[in-house]
Short mmCIF file of C-alpha atoms in Angstrom, two decimals:
data_model
loop_
_atom_site.label_atom_id
_atom_site.label_comp_id
_atom_site.label_asym_id
_atom_site.label_seq_id
_atom_site.Cartn_x
_atom_site.Cartn_y
_atom_site.Cartn_z
CA MET A 1 -2.71 -50.03 -11.67
CA ALA A 2 -0.03 -52.05 -13.12
CA SER A 3 1.19 -55.55 -11.39
CA ASN A 4 3.52 -57.50 -11.38
CA GLN A 5 1.47 -60.77 -11.24
CA PRO A 6 -0.17 -62.33 -14.24
CA LEU A 7 -3.86 -63.03 -14.29
CA PRO A 8 -4.28 -66.85 -13.21
CA PRO A 9 -4.82 -69.34 -16.34
CA SER A 10 -8.51 -69.78 -17.29
CA PRO A 11 -8.98 -73.52 -18.61
CA SER A 12 -11.39 -72.06 -21.02
CA ARG A 13 -9.91 -69.25 -22.21
CA GLU A 14 -8.82 -70.51 -25.58
CA THR A 15 -12.69 -71.61 -26.52
CA GLY A 16 -13.70 -68.46 -26.82
CA GLY A 17 -17.69 -67.41 -26.01
CA ARG A 18 -19.36 -65.66 -23.44
CA HIS A 19 -18.26 -68.81 -20.76
CA THR A 20 -14.81 -67.80 -21.55
CA ARG A 21 -16.05 -64.44 -20.81
CA MET A 22 -17.58 -65.25 -17.96
CA SER A 23 -14.55 -67.23 -16.45
CA MET A 24 -11.88 -64.69 -16.92
CA LEU A 25 -13.79 -62.30 -15.25
CA TYR A 26 -14.87 -64.50 -11.95
CA GLY A 27 -10.92 -64.95 -12.45
CA ALA A 28 -9.69 -61.87 -12.24
CA ASP A 29 -12.21 -61.04 -9.54
CA GLU A 30 -10.56 -63.70 -7.36
CA TYR A 31 -7.15 -62.31 -8.32
CA LEU A 32 -8.15 -58.48 -7.76
CA ALA A 33 -9.56 -59.86 -4.15
CA GLN A 34 -6.05 -61.05 -3.09
CA LEU A 35 -4.37 -58.11 -3.87
CA PRO A 36 -4.26 -55.14 -1.15
CA THR A 37 -6.07 -52.25 -1.29
CA ILE A 38 -4.87 -48.96 -2.69
CA LYS A 39 -5.61 -47.27 1.14
CA GLY A 40 -3.75 -50.44 2.77
CA MET A 41 -0.88 -49.72 -0.13
CA VAL A 42 -0.78 -45.96 0.89
CA GLU A 43 -0.40 -46.55 4.65
CA ALA A 44 2.15 -49.20 4.51
CA ALA A 45 4.36 -47.47 1.77
CA PRO A 46 7.25 -45.42 2.82
CA THR A 47 7.87 -42.07 1.70
CA GLN A 48 10.41 -41.88 -0.66
CA ASN A 49 12.76 -38.29 -1.31
CA GLY A 50 13.74 -39.42 -4.41
CA VAL A 51 15.39 -37.46 -7.79
CA ASP A 52 12.51 -34.92 -7.67
CA GLY A 53 11.99 -33.80 -4.32
CA HIS A 54 8.01 -34.32 -4.29
CA GLY A 55 7.44 -37.18 -1.65
CA GLU A 56 6.52 -39.48 -3.67
CA LYS A 57 5.22 -42.64 -1.97
CA GLU A 58 6.75 -46.23 -3.15
CA LEU A 59 3.92 -48.82 -3.70
CA PRO A 60 4.46 -52.63 -2.88
CA ASN A 61 4.15 -53.10 -6.50
CA GLY A 62 7.44 -50.72 -7.63
CA ALA A 63 4.63 -47.98 -8.67
CA TYR A 64 4.82 -44.60 -7.17
CA LEU A 65 1.89 -42.39 -5.62
CA GLU A 66 2.60 -38.71 -6.22
CA ASN A 67 1.39 -37.01 -3.90
CA GLU A 68 -1.45 -34.06 -4.79
CA GLU A 69 -0.15 -31.26 -3.56
CA SER A 70 3.06 -31.55 -6.20
CA GLU A 71 0.82 -32.15 -9.15
CA ASN A 72 -0.86 -28.81 -8.46
CA GLU A 73 2.57 -27.25 -7.88
CA GLU A 74 3.71 -28.58 -11.16
CA SER A 75 0.55 -27.16 -13.00
CA GLY A 76 0.29 -23.78 -11.64
CA ASP A 77 -3.45 -24.05 -11.18
CA MET A 78 -3.63 -24.46 -7.69
CA ASP A 79 -6.22 -21.35 -7.82
CA ASP A 80 -7.78 -21.61 -11.48
CA GLU A 81 -10.51 -24.12 -9.89
CA PRO A 82 -13.71 -22.84 -8.14
CA PRO A 83 -14.66 -23.92 -4.89
CA PRO A 84 -16.35 -26.63 -4.69
CA THR A 85 -20.34 -26.16 -4.98
CA GLU A 86 -22.49 -26.72 -1.42
CA ILE A 87 -24.78 -30.13 -1.75
CA VAL A 88 -27.75 -29.68 -0.42
CA PRO A 89 -29.77 -32.61 0.83
CA ALA A 90 -32.97 -33.24 -0.28
CA PRO A 91 -35.91 -32.85 2.38
CA SER A 92 -37.37 -35.69 4.21
CA LEU A 93 -40.82 -36.12 4.89
CA THR A 94 -43.07 -37.25 7.63
CA LEU A 95 -45.73 -39.43 7.42
CA ASP A 96 -48.45 -36.81 7.56
CA GLN A 97 -46.22 -34.52 5.01
CA CYS A 98 -45.78 -37.04 2.76
CA HIS A 99 -49.70 -38.08 2.70
CA GLY A 100 -50.21 -33.82 2.35
CA LEU A 101 -47.77 -33.80 -0.78
CA LEU A 102 -49.42 -36.60 -2.37
CA ARG A 103 -53.10 -34.88 -1.62
CA ASP A 104 -51.84 -31.82 -3.19
CA PHE A 105 -49.82 -33.41 -6.24
CA LEU A 106 -53.49 -35.27 -7.07
CA GLU A 107 -55.53 -31.87 -6.36
CA ALA A 108 -53.08 -30.19 -9.11
CA TYR A 109 -53.76 -33.18 -11.43
CA LYS A 110 -57.39 -33.25 -11.40
CA SER A 111 -57.73 -29.65 -12.57
CA LYS A 112 -60.33 -29.63 -16.15
CA ASP A 113 -57.05 -27.86 -17.75
CA PHE A 114 -54.64 -29.83 -17.10
CA GLN A 115 -56.49 -33.03 -18.21
CA ILE A 116 -57.45 -31.73 -21.11
CA GLU A 117 -53.63 -30.48 -21.43
CA LEU A 118 -52.61 -34.01 -20.66
CA ARG A 119 -54.50 -36.15 -23.03
CA LYS A 120 -54.15 -33.61 -25.84
CA ALA A 121 -50.05 -34.41 -25.10
CA LEU A 122 -50.15 -38.13 -25.01
CA ARG A 123 -52.28 -37.77 -28.61
CA GLN A 124 -49.24 -35.73 -30.05
CA ALA A 125 -46.75 -38.58 -28.91
CA GLY A 126 -48.81 -40.57 -31.65
CA GLY A 127 -48.42 -43.98 -29.27
CA ASP A 128 -44.57 -43.47 -29.21
CA MET A 129 -44.26 -44.56 -25.31
CA VAL A 130 -40.75 -42.28 -25.29
CA GLU A 131 -42.16 -39.35 -26.43
CA GLU A 132 -45.45 -39.95 -24.33
CA VAL A 133 -42.89 -40.12 -21.09
CA LYS A 134 -41.62 -36.80 -22.29
CA ARG A 135 -44.52 -35.00 -22.93
CA ARG A 136 -46.13 -35.82 -19.67
CA GLN A 137 -43.49 -34.64 -17.90
CA GLU A 138 -43.71 -31.18 -19.93
CA VAL A 139 -47.34 -31.19 -19.04
CA CYS A 140 -47.02 -31.90 -15.25
CA LEU A 141 -44.04 -29.95 -14.15
CA PRO A 142 -45.67 -26.75 -14.29
CA ARG A 143 -48.28 -28.01 -12.07
CA GLN A 144 -45.26 -29.88 -9.75
CA CYS A 145 -43.69 -27.06 -9.31
CA PRO A 146 -45.39 -24.77 -6.91
CA VAL A 147 -46.41 -28.07 -4.65
CA LEU A 148 -43.22 -29.06 -4.61
CA GLU A 149 -41.69 -26.05 -3.55
CA ARG A 150 -44.62 -25.93 -0.81
CA TYR A 151 -42.83 -29.23 0.66
CA GLY A 152 -39.42 -27.40 0.13
CA PHE A 153 -38.21 -29.27 -2.61
CA GLN A 154 -36.59 -27.73 -5.50
CA GLY A 155 -38.93 -26.34 -8.39
CA ASN A 156 -37.52 -28.42 -11.28
CA LYS A 157 -37.02 -31.76 -12.42
CA THR A 158 -34.77 -32.72 -9.57
CA GLY A 159 -36.84 -31.65 -7.05
CA VAL A 160 -39.53 -34.36 -8.39
CA GLN A 161 -36.88 -37.18 -8.38
CA ASP A 162 -36.00 -35.89 -4.68
CA ALA A 163 -39.83 -35.79 -4.11
CA VAL A 164 -39.94 -39.45 -5.18
CA LYS A 165 -37.00 -40.93 -3.04
CA ALA A 166 -38.67 -39.17 0.05
CA THR A 167 -42.36 -40.92 -0.74
CA SER A 168 -40.49 -43.67 -1.91
CA ALA A 169 -38.58 -43.65 1.44
CA LEU A 170 -41.86 -44.26 3.45
CA GLY A 171 -43.33 -46.62 1.47
CA ALA A 172 -43.71 -49.45 3.82
CA GLN A 173 -45.60 -46.84 6.04
CA TYR A 174 -48.20 -45.87 3.72
CA THR A 175 -51.64 -45.85 4.89
CA GLN A 176 -54.58 -47.22 2.66
CA ALA A 177 -55.37 -43.72 1.87
CA MET A 178 -52.11 -42.90 0.79
CA ASN A 179 -51.51 -45.84 -1.47
CA THR A 180 -55.10 -44.92 -2.93
CA LEU A 181 -53.65 -41.52 -2.94
CA HIS A 182 -50.02 -42.31 -4.44
CA PHE A 183 -51.76 -45.05 -7.22
CA GLN A 184 -54.98 -42.79 -8.29
#
């Protein structure tokens, strides 16, 4: 967004360094806070039936905001865009479900086969912490998927993230048994 008003002067602008950049940022923040918001400008702006007749709106700073409809008409791609995908919110858990989820994860991780596979993967990482995380995820995900799906989460990495968020949201309500399960 172009503005007719210059940024406020900063006494340390010529000196360079971190403090200069910080003062410039703070000065810009103060300056921007004084400007009206885009929403306020659009609502207050009169409609212009100007040269092209596309219903542009003139903003207080002299710029024009073009309607989205006119952009689509000009480019001719109105029907080319696929419909937006439906975003399904992740399930939330009750305290009992959270307890069950943690217990089921622990049961899946207790298996001797899993423990052997996990230790082998961690050894193969050779002490590289980033590689350890990657290998741990590769070994854990197949065990996590069935548990996640039982509780309504996706059986993939997104489901793991959603389950972590759902259990973390209940963290303040954890019982001692749940804390033990979570951090075991």
